[in-house]
XYZ file of N, CA and C in Angstrom:
297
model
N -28.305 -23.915 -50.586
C -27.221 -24.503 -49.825
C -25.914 -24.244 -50.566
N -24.853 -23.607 -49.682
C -23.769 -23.274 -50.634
C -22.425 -23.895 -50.136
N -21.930 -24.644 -50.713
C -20.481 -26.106 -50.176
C -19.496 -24.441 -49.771
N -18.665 -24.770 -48.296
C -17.426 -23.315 -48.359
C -16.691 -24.266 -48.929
N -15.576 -22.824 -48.998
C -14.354 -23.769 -49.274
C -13.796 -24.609 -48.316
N -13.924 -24.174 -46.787
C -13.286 -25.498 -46.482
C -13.848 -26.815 -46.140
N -15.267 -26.642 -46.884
C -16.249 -28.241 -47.160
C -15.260 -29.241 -48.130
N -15.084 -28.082 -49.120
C -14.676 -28.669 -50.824
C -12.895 -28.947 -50.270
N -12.148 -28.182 -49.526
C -10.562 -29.167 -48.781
C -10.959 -29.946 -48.419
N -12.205 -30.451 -47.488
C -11.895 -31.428 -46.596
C -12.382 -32.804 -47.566
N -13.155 -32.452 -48.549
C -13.541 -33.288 -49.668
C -12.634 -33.603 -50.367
N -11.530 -33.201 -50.741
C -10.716 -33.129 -51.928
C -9.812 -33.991 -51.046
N -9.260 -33.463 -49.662
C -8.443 -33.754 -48.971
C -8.794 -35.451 -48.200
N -9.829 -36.125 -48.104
C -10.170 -37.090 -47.917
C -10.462 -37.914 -49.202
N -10.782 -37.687 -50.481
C -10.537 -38.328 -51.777
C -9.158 -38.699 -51.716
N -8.370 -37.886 -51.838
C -7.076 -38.057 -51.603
C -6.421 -39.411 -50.756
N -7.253 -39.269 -49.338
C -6.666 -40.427 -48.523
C -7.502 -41.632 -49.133
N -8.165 -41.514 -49.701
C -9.094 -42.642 -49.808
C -8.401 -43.493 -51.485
N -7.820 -42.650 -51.668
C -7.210 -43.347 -53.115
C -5.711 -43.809 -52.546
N -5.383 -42.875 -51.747
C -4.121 -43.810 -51.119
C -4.039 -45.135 -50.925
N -5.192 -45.008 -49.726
C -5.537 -46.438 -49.630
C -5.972 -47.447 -50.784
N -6.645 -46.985 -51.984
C -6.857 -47.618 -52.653
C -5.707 -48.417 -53.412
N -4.447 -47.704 -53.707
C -3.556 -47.572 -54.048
C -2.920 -48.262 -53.086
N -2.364 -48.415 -51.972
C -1.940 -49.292 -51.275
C -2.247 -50.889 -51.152
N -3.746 -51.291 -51.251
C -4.684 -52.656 -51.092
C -4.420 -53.007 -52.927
N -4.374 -52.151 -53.926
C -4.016 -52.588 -54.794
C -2.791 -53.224 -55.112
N -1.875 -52.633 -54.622
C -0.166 -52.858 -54.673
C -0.072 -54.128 -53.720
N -1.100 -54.018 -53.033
C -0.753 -55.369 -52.066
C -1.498 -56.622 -52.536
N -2.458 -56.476 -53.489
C -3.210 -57.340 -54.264
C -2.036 -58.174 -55.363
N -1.100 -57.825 -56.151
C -0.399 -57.972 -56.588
C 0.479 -58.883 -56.396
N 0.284 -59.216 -54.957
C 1.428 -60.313 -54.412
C 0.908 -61.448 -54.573
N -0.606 -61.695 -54.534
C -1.270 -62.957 -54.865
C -1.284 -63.211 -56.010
N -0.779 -62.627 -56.821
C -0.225 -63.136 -58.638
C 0.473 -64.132 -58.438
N 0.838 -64.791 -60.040
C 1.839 -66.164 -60.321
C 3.046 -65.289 -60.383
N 2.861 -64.121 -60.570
C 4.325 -63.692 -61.216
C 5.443 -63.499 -60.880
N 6.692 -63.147 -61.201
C 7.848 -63.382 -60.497
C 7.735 -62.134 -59.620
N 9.186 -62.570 -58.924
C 8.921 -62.201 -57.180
C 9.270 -60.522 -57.699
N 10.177 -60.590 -58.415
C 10.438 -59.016 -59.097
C 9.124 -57.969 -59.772
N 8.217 -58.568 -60.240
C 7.592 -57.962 -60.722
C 6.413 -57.940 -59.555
N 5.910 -58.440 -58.377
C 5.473 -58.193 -57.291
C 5.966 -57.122 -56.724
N 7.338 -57.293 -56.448
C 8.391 -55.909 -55.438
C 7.565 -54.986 -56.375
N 8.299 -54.779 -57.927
C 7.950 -53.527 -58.031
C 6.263 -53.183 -58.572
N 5.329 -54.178 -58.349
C 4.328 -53.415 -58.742
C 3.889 -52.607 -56.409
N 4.367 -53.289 -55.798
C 3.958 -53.279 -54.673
C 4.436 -51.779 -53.857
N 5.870 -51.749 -54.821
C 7.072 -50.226 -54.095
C 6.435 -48.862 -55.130
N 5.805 -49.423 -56.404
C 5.417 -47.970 -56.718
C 3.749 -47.710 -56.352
N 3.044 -49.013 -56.141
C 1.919 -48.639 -55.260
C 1.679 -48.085 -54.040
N 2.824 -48.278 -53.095
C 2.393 -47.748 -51.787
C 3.285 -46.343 -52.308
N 4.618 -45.697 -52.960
C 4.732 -44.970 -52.930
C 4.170 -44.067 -53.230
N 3.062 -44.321 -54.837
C 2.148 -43.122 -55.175
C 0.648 -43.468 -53.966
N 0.346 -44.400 -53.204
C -0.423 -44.241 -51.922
C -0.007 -43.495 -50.917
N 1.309 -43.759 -50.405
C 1.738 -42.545 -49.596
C 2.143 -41.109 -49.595
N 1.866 -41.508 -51.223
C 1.957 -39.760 -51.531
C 0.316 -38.926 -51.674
N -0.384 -39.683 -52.037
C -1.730 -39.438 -51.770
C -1.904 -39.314 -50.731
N -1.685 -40.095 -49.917
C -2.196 -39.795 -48.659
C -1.548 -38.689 -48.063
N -0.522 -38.594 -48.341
C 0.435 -37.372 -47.483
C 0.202 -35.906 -47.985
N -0.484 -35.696 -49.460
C -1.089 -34.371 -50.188
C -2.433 -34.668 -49.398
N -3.250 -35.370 -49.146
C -4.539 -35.453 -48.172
C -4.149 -34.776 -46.865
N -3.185 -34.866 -46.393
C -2.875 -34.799 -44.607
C -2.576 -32.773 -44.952
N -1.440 -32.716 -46.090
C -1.298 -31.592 -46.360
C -2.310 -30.459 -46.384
N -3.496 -31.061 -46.960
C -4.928 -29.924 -47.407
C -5.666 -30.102 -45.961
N -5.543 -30.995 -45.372
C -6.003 -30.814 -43.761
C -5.382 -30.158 -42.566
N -3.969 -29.997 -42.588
C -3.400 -29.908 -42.131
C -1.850 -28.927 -42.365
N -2.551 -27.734 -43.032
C -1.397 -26.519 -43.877
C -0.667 -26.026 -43.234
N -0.649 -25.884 -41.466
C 0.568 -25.584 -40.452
C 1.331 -26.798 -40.543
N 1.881 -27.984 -40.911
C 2.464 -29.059 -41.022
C 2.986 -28.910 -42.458
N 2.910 -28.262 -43.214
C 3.589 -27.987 -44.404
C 4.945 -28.506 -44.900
N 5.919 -27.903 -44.051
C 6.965 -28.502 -44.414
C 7.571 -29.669 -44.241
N 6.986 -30.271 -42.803
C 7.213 -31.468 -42.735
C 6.827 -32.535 -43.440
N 5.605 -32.220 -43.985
C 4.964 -33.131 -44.235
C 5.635 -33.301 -46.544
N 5.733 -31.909 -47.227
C 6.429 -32.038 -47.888
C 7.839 -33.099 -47.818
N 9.088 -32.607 -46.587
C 10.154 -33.385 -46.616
C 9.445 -34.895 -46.515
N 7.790 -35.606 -45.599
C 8.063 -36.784 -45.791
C 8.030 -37.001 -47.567
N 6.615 -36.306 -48.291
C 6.690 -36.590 -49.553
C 8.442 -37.029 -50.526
N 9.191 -35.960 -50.449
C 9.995 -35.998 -51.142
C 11.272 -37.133 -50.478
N 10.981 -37.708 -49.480
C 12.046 -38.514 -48.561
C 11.111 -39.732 -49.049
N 10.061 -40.015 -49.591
C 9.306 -41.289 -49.602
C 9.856 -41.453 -50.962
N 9.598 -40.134 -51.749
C 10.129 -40.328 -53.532
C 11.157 -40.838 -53.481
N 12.058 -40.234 -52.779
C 13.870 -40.344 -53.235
C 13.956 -41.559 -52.846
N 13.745 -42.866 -51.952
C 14.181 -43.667 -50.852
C 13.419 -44.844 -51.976
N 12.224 -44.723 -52.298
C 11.819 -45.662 -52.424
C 12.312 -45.597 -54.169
N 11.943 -44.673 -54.973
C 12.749 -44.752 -56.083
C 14.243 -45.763 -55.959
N 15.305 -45.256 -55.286
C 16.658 -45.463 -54.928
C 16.862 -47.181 -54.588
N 15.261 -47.797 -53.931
C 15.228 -49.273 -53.440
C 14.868 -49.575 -54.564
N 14.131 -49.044 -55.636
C 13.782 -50.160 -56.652
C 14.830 -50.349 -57.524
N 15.658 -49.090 -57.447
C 17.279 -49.748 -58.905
C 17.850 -50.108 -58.009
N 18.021 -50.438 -56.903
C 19.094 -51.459 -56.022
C 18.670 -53.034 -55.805
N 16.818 -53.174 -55.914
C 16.568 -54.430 -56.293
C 16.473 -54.882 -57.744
N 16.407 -53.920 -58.710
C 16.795 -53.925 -59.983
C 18.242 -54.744 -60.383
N 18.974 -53.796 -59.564
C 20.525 -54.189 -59.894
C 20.814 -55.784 -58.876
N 20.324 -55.843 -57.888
C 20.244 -56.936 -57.444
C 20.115 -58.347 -58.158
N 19.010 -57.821 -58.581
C 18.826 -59.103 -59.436
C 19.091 -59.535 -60.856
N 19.753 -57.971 -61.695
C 20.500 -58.426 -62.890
C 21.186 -58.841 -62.299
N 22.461 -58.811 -61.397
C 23.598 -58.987 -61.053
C 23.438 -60.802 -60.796
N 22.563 -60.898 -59.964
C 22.059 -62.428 -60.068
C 22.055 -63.034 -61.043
N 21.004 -62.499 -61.829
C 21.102 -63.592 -63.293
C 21.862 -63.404 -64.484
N 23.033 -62.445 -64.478
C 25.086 -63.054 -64.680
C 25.465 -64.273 -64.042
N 24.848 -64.165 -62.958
C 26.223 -65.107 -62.564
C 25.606 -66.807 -62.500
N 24.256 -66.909 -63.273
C 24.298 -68.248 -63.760
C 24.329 -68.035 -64.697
């Protein structure tokens, strides 16, 4: 019995989604902590982002005529969600100045 290659994409390419998700239910596990509300946001914004990037290199190896789109979502999920965490960063130093 010999695996083709496109047994071993669709394997690789569904590991992929499957850690996304893992990666997502984890980041969302996080919120049921004691801990402050800041350290929830960001364990929650870099979990779904490296989940939606898993998942979106999964969709990629299934789906190689979708290429570029599916790259711009990758790199539009990096930039956006990076960009929200130093704006809730700065948010909330800026907060605790001003008591």
């Amino acid at each position: 019995m010999s695996i083709t290659m496109t047994t071993l994409v669709h394997i690789l390419s569904y590991i992929c989604i499957l850690s996304g998700l893992v990666f997502w239910f984890w980041g969302t596990s996080a919120l049921l902590t004691k801990r402050s509300v800041l350290f929830k946001l960001h364990s929650l914004s870099v979990s779904d982002t490296l989940g939606s990037i898993a998942i979106i290199f999964g969709l990629v190896l299934l789906r190689p005529k979708e290429l570029p789109l599916l790259i711009l979502a990758i790199i539009s999920l990096a930039l956006w969600n990076t960009m929200l965490c130093y704006v809730l960063a700065y948010c909330s130093s800026s907060t605790t100045k001003k008591k």
